[in-house]
Tab-separated table of C-alpha atoms in Angstrom:
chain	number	residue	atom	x	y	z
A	1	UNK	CA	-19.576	-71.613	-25.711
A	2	UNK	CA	-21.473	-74.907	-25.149
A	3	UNK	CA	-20.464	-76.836	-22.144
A	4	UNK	CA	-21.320	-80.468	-21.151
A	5	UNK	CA	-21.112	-80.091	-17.296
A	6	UNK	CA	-23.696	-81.405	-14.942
A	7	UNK	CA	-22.542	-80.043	-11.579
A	8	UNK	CA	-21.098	-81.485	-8.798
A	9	UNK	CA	-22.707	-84.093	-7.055
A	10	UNK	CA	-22.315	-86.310	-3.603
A	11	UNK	CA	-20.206	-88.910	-5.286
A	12	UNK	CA	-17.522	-85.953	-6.053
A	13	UNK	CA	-17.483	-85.092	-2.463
A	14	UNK	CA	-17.211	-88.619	-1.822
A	15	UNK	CA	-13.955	-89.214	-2.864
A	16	UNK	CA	-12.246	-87.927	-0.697
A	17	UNK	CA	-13.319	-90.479	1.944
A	18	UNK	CA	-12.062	-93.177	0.299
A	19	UNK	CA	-9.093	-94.784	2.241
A	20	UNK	CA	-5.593	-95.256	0.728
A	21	UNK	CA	-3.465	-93.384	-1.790
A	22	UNK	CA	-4.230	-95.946	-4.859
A	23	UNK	CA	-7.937	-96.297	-4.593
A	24	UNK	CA	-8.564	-92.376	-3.874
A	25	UNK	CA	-6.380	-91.059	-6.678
A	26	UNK	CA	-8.064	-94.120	-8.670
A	27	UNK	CA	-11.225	-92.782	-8.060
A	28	UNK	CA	-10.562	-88.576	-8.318
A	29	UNK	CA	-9.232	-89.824	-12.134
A	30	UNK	CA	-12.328	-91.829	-12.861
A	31	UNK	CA	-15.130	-89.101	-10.834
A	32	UNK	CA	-13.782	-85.722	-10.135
A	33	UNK	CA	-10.606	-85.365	-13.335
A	34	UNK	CA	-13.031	-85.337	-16.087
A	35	UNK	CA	-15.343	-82.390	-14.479
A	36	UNK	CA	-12.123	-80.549	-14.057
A	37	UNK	CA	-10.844	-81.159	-17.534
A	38	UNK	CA	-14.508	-80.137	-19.257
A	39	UNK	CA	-14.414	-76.673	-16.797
A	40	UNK	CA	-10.571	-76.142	-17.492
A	41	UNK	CA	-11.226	-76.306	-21.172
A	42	UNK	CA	-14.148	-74.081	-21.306
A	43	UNK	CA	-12.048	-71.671	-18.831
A	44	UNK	CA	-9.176	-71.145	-20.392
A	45	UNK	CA	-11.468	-70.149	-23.896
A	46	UNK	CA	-13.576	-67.517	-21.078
A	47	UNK	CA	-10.105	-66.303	-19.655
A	48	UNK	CA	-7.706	-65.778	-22.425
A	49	UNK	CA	-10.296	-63.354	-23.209
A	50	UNK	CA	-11.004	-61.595	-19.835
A	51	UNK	CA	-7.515	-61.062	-19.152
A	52	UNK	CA	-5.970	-60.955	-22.484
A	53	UNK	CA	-3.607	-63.308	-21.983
A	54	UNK	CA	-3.359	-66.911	-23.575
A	55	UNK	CA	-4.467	-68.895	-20.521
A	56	UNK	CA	-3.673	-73.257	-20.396
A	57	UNK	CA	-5.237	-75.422	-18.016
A	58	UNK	CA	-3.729	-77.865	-15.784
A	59	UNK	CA	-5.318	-80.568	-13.696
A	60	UNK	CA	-3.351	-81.447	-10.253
A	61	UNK	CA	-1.722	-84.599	-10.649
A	62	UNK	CA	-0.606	-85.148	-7.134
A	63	UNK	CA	2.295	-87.037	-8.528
A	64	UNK	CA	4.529	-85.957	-5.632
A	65	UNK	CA	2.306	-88.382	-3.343
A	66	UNK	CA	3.940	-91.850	-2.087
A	67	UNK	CA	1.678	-92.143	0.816
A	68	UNK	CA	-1.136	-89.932	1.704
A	69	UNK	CA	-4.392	-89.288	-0.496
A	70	UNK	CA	-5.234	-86.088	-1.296
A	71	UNK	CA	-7.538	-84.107	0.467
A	72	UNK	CA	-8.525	-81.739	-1.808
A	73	UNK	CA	-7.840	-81.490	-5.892
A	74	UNK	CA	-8.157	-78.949	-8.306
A	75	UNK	CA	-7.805	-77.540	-12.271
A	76	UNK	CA	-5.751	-74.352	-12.362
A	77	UNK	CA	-6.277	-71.996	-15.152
A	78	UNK	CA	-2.895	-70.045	-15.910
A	79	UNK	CA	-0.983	-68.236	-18.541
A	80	UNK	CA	1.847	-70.629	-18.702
A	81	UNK	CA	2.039	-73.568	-20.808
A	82	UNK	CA	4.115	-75.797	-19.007
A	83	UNK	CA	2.726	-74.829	-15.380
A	84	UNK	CA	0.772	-73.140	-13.138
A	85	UNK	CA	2.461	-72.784	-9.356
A	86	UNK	CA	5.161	-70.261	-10.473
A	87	UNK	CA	2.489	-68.069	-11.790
A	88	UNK	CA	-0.634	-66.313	-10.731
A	89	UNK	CA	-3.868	-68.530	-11.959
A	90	UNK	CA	-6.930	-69.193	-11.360
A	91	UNK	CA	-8.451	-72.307	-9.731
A	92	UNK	CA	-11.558	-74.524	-9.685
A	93	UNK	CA	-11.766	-77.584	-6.933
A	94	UNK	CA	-13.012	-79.705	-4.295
A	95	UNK	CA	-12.292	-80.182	-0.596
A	96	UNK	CA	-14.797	-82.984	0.941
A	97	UNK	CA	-16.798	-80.491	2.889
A	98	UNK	CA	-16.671	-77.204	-0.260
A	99	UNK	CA	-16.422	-76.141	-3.476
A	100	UNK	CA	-13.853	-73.575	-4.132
A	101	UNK	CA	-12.635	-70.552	-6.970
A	102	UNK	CA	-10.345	-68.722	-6.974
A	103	UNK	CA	-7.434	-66.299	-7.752
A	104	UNK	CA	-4.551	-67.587	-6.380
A	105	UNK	CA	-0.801	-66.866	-6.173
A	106	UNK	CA	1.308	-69.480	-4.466
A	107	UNK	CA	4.530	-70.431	-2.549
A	108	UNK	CA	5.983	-71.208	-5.502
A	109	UNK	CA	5.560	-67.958	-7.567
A	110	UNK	CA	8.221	-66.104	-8.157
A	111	UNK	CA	6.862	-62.748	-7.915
A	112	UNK	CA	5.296	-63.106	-4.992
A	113	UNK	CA	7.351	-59.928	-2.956
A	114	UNK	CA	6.690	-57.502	-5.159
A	115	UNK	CA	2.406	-58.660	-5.987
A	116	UNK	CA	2.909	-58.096	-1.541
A	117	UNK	CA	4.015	-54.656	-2.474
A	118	UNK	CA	1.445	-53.920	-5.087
A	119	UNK	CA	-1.846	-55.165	-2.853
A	120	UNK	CA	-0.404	-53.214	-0.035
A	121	UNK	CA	-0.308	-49.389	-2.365
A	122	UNK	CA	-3.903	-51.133	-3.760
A	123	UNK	CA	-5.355	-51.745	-0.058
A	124	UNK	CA	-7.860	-49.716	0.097
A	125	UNK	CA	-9.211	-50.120	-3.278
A	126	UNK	CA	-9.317	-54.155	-2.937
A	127	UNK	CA	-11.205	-53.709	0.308
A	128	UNK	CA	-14.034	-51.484	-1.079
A	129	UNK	CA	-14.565	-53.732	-3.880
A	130	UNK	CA	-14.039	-57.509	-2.814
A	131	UNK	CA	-17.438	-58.654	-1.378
A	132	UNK	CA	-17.840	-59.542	2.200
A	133	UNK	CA	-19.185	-63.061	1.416
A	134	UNK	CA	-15.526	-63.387	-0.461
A	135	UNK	CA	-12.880	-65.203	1.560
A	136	UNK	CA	-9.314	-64.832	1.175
A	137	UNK	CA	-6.401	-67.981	2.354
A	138	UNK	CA	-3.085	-67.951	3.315
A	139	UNK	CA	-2.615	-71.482	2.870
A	140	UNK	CA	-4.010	-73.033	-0.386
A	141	UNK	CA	-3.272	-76.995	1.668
A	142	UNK	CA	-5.553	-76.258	4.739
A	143	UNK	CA	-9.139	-75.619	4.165
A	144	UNK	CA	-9.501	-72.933	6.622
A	145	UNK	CA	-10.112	-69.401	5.257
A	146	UNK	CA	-10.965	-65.383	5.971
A	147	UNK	CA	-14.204	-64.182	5.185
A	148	UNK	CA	-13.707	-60.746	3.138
A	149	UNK	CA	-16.488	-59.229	5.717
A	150	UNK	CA	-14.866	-60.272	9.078
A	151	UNK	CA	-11.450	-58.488	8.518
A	152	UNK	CA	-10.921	-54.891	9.183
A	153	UNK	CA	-8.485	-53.159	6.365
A	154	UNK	CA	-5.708	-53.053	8.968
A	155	UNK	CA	-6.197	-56.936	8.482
A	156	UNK	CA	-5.999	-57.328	5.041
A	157	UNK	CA	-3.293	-54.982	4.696
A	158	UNK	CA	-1.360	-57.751	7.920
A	159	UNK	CA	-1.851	-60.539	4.939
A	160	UNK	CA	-0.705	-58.118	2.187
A	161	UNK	CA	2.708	-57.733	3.972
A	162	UNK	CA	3.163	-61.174	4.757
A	163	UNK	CA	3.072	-62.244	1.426
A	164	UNK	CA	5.590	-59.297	0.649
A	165	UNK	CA	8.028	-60.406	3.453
A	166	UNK	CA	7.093	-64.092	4.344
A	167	UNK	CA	9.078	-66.606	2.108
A	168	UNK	CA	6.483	-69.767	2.206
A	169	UNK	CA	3.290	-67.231	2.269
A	170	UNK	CA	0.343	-67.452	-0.206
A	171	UNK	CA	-2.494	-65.620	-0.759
A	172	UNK	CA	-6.025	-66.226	-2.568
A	173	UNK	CA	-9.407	-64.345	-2.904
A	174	UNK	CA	-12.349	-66.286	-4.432
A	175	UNK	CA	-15.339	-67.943	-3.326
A	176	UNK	CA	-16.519	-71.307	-1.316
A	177	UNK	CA	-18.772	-72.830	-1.824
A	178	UNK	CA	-20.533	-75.541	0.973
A	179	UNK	CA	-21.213	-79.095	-0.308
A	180	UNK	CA	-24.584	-79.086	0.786
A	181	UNK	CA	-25.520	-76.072	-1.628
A	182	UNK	CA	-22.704	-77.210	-4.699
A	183	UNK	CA	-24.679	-80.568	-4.873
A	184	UNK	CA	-28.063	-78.482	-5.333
A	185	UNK	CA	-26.587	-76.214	-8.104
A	186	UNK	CA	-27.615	-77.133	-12.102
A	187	UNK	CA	-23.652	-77.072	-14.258
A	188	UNK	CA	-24.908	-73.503	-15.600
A	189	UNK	CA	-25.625	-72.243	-12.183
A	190	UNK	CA	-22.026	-73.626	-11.228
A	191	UNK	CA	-20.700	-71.868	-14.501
A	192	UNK	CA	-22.137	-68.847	-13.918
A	193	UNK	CA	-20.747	-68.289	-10.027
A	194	UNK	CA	-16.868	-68.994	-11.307
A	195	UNK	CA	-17.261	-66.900	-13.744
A	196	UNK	CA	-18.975	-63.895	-12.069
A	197	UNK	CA	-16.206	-64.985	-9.205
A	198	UNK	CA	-13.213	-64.197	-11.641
A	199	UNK	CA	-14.701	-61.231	-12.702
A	200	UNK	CA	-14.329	-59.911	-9.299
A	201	UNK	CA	-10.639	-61.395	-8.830
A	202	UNK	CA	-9.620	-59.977	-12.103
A	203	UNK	CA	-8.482	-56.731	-10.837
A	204	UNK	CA	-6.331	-58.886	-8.644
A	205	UNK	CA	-4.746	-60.831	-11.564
A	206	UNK	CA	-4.319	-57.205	-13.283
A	207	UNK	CA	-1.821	-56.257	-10.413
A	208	UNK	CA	-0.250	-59.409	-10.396
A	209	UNK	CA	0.466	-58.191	-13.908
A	210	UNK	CA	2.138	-55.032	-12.594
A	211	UNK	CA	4.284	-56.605	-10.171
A	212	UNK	CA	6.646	-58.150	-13.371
């Protein structure tokens, strides 16, 4: 599948300096929106075939916002037409500091208790096989993350059961990736690491599956 994307560059990162809700949001539509809506399209195609579900792509809108710019926006890749936050998806986006990918399954999902069940009997599996250089959040608004190769199993399996018992937890596996490298990456050397990235999250996604 062709692809007309160029990468990100400083100017993406950028935005998210600019001061004031208007002239930020102004500026993510203008810069960062139509990067998300060329890698949402071409993702959707790549995972409606990996996972065998139809997959839909949704770019954050951040319509909730009166006052506050965004710090961080994204495209979300899920297999729900009309939205992506009560499902488990995928994501693409930006922070000012990182790029990020990931599998994600949010506050918002509604099977979020029983996917907490399902990674806990999976534990030792997901450890083996997630790569240390992955990183795994509990919070998909604060930029802060766990790398994969500084937590012990006992760990992991800590964040398993507090998405399984925690009502406002989260939890999502994927890469980052720092500014200073993103901007020095060609757009089929930034293809290529999401998609080898939800290759590796796909097992992931196939218990989220189970946990119906």
């Amino acid at each position: 599948m062709n692809i007309q994307f160029s990468g990100f560059k400083e100017e993406d990162f950028n935005v998210f300096t600019i001061d004031g809700l208007e002239n930020r949001m102004e500026a993510l539509q203008t810069i960062v929106q139509p990067k998300f809506h060329t890698l949402g399209e071409h993702f959707a195609s790549v995972l409606s075939g990996q996972t065998g579900d139809e997959m839909f792509y949704h770019v954050a809108k951040h319509a909730r916002r009166t006052t506050n710019p965004p710090n961080d926006s994204w495209v979300a890749i899920a297999g729900n037409k009309r939205g992506y936050k009560m499902v488990p998806h995928f994501q693409i986006g930006l922070w000012e500091t990182h790029v990020f990918a990931w599998f994600a399954v949010i506050y918002e999902a509604n099977l979020k208790q029983q996917f907490g069940v399902e990674l806990m009997k999976n534990v030792d599996n997901i450890y083996k096989k997630i790569p240390k250089d992955f990183v795994w959040s509990k919070d998909h608004m604060k930029p802060e993350v766990l790398k994969q190769g500084d937590l012990s199993k006992e760990e992991l399996l800590t964040l398993f059961e507090r998405l399984a018992t925690v009502k406002k937890a989260e939890i999502l596996c994927g890469i980052h990736i720092p500014k200073e490298e993103a901007i020095t990456l060609s757009g089929e050397e930034t293809i290529k690491r999401f998609e080898e990235t939800f290759k590796t999250v796909q097992p992931l996604f196939d218990l989220s599956k189970a946990a119906v």
